[in-house]
C-alpha atoms as one frame of an Amber mdcrd trajectory, in Angstrom:
protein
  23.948  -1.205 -20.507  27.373  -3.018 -20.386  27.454  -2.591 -16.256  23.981
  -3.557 -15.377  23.048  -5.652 -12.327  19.435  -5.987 -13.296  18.001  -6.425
 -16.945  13.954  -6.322 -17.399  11.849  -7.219 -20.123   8.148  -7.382 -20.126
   7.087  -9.218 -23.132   3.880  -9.147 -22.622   1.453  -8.648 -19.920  -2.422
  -9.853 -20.584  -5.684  -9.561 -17.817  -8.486 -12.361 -18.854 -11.439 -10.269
 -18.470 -15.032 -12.231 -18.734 -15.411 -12.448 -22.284 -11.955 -10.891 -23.869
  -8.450 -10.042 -22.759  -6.624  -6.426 -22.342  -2.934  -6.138 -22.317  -1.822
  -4.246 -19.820   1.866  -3.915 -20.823   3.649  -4.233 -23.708   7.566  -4.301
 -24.429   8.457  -2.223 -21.507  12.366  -2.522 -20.584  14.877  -0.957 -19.363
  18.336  -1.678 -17.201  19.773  -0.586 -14.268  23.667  -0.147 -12.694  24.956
  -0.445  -9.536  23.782   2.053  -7.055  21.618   3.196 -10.006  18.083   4.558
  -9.690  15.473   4.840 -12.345  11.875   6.354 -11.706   9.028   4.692 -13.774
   6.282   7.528 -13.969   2.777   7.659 -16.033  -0.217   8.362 -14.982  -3.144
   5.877 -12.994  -3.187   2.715 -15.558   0.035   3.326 -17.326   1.385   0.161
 -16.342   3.805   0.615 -13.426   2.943  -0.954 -10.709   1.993  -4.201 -12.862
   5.693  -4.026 -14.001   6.740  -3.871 -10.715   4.471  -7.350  -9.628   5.752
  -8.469 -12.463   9.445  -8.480 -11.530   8.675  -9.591  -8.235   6.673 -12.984
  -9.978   3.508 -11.749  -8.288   0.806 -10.704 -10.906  -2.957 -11.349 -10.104
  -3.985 -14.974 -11.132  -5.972 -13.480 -13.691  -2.842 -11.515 -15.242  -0.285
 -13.879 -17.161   2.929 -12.678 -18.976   4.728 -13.645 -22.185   8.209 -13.316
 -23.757   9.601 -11.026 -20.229  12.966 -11.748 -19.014  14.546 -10.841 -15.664
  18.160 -11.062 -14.964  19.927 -10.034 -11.845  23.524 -10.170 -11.098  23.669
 -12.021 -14.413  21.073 -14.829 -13.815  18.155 -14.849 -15.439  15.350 -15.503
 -13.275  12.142 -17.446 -13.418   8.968 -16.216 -11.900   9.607 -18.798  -8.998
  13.049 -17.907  -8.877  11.998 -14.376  -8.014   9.184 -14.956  -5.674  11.845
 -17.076  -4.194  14.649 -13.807  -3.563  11.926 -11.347  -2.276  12.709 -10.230
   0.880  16.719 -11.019   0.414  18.077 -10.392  -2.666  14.815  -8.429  -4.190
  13.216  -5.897  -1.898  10.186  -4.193  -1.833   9.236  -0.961   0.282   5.711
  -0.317   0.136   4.121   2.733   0.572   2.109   2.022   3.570   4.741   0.855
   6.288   1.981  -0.607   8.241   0.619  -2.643   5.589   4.138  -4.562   5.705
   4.290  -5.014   8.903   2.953  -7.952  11.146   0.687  -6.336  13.939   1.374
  -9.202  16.445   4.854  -8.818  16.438   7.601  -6.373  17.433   9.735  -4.354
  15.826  12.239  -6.092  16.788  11.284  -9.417  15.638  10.964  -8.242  11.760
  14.467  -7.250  12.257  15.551 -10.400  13.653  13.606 -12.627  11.286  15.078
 -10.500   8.220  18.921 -10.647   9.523  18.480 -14.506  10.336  16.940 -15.207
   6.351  20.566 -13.268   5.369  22.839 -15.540   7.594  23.676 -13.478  10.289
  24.418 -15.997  13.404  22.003 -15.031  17.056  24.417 -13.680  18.823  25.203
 -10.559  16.524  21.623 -10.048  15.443  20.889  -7.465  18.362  23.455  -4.998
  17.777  23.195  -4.925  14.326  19.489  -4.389  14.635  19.993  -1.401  16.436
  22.659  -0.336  13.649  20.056  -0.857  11.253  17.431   1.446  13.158  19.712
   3.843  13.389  20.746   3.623   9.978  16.937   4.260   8.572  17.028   7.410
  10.422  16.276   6.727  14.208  18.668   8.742  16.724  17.589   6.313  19.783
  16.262   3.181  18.245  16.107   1.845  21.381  12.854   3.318  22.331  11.917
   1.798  18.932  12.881  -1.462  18.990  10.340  -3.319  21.177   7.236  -1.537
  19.692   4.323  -2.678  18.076   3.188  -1.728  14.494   0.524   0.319  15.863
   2.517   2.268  18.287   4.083   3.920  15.618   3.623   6.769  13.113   3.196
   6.237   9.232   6.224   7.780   8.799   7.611   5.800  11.680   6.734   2.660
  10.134   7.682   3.092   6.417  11.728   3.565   8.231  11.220   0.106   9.973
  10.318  -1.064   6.990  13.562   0.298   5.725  15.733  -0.974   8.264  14.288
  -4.240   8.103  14.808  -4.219   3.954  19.051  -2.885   5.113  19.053  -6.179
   7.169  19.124  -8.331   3.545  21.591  -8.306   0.644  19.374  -6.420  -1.760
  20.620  -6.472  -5.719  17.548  -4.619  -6.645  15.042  -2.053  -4.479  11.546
  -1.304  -5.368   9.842   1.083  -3.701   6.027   1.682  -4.415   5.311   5.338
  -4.123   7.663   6.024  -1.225   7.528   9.356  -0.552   3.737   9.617  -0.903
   2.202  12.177   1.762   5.813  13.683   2.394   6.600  17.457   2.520  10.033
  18.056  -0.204  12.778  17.744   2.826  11.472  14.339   3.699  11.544  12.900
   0.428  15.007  14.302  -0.589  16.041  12.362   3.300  14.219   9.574   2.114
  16.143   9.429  -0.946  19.906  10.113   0.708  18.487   7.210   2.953  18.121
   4.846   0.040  21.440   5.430  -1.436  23.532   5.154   1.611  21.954   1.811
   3.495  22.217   0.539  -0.044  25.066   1.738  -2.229  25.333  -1.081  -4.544
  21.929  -2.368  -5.578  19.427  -1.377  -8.654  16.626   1.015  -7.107  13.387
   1.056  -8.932  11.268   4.440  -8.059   7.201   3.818  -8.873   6.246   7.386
  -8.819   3.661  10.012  -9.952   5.680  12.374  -8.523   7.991  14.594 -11.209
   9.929  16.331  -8.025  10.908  12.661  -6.667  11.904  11.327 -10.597  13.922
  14.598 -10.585  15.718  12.794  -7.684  16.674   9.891  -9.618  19.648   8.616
 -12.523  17.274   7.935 -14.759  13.621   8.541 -15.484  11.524   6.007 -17.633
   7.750   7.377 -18.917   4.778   5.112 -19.774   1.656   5.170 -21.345  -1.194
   2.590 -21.461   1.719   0.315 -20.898   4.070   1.131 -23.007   7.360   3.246
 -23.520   7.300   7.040 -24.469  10.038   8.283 -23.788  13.608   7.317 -21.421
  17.157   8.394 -20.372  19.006  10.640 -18.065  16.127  11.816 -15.941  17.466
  15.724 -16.351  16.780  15.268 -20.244  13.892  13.380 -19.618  12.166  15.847
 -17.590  13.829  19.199 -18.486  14.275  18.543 -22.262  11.056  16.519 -22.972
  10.618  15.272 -26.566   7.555  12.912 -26.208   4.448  15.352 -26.188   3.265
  12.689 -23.511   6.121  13.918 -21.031   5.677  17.230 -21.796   1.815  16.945
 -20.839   2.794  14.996 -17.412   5.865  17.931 -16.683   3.252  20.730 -17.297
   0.741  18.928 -14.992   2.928  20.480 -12.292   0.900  22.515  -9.698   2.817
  24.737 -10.133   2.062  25.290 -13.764  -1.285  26.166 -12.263  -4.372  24.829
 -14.412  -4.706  23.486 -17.668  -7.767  21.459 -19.401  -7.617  17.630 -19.659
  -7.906  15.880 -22.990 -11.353  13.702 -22.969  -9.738  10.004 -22.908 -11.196
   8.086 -25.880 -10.769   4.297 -26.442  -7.033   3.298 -27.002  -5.937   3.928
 -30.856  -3.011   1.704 -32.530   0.315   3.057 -32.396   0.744   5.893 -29.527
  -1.517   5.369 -26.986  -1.596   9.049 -26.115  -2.496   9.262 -29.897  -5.694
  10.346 -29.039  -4.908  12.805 -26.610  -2.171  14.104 -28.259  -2.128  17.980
 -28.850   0.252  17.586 -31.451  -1.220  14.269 -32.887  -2.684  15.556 -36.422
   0.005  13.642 -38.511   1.042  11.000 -35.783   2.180   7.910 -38.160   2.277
   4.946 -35.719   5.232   4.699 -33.118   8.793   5.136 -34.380  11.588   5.046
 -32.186  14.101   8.151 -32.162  17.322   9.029 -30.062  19.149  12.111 -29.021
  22.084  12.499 -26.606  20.589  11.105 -23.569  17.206  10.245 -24.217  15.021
   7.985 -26.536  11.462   7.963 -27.002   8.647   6.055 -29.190   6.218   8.498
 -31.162   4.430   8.566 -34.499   5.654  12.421 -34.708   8.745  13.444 -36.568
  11.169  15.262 -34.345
């Protein structure tokens, strides 16, 4: 992508275990634009929230990475380097609001700290705190400001968090399974919210949820930590070509109830080789394009 503000390759991504290693991800990559956002979905183990610690330079001490490469706003990025932008020019919104918060300390002191760490001198940090409430969705922030973490409601918390993230100058947005526990209206607001308090960065969507990928530019699948399939997220999703996508899609509850292939140790090539419905004369992993969307399968299309 000729426009991108953020470039990400894994390499790859090894835990030591006691007596032997696993990978956990392997050649994942993708790019994103300006005011771009791309959902990563897969199911429990597929490998996206490990890509996400791993742009952020915070995998488990046990977890090590080779061959990835991070560039944002054209710089590529060392694993210091990006432990070093969290919080101004990287941002992550969890999905617990009160796990980000500090419990000793008003709302209005995360604000504060966050618009100080971007520059912005004493004397305007009050009002634009307030602007920034009010911005995240709060019609009188002022009876929001000088709370504690516990006086508010999960929902309450996860749009401090939000306000407190609009307070940087955020290239790139990650939010961790944001719209977990929400009914559909609150999700699509959560989404509007995103794009208007930040118009120009990357946003990176961890998900399990096809209704909130729906939402996004651009959906990217994974599997046992690696690519199936990727692209515009209506082809993705509505025009599925991996048989992996098509399995998540149909997982829909609305699709009402369907029986689960037994998962059997991992298989080279696909890793949903072994679950694959269609998998009879699966020939490794090739990759394939068409129009918007690629994908990686051992099946001829």
């Amino acid at each position: 992508m000729d426009n991108a503000i953020f470039e990400y390759s894994s390499g790859v991504i090894e835990a030591a275990l006691e007596k032997s290693s696993k990978v956990l991800v392997d050649g994942v990559s993708f790019s994103i634009a300006p005011g771009e956002s791309l959902s990563v979905i897969g199911e429990t183990g597929s490998g996206k929230t490990m890509t996400a610690l791993s742009i952020m330079g915070l995998l488990p001490p046990n977890v090590s990475e080779l061959g990835e490469t991070v560039r944002l706003g054209g710089r590529v990025l060392c694993e210091a380097g990006r432990r070093g932008l969290l919080g101004l020019e990287i941002v992550y919104i969890p999905q617990n609001g009160h796990e980000f918060l500090n419990p000793s300390r008003r709302v209005r002191h995360h604000l504060y700290d966050s618009l100080k760490r971007a520059g912005v001198p004493k004397c305007g940090r009050a009002a634009l705190a307030l602007e920034k409430l009010r911005g995240a969705g709060f019609e009188t922030p002022e009876d929001v400001i000088d709370k504690y973490p516990f006086q508010l409601s999960g929902g309450m918390a996860q749009r401090v968090t939000i306000a407190i993230s609009a307070c940087s100058r955020a290239k790139l947005i990650i939010a961790d399974e944001p719209t977990n526990g929400l009914d559909s209206a609150s999700t699509s607001a959560f989404m509007e919210r995103l794009d208007s308090l930040f118009p120009g960065a990357a946003k990176l969507i961890i998900t399990h949820d096809i209704s909130v990928a729906a939402l996004c530019s651009r959906t990217l699948v994974l599997c046992g930590g690696r690519m199936m399939e990727r692209g515009a997220s209506e082809a993705v999703l509505g025009r599925a070509q991996h048989p992996y996508t098509r399995a998540l899609t149909a997982s829909l509850v609305k699709n009402g109830m369907h029986e689960t292939p037994i998962l059997r140790p991992e298989a080279a090539g696909c890793p949903f080789r072994r679950r694959c419905p269609e998998g009879g004369e699966c020939s490794g992993r090739n990759e394939y394009h068409s129009g918007k969307t690629e994908w990686w399968c051992g099946l001829k299309p």
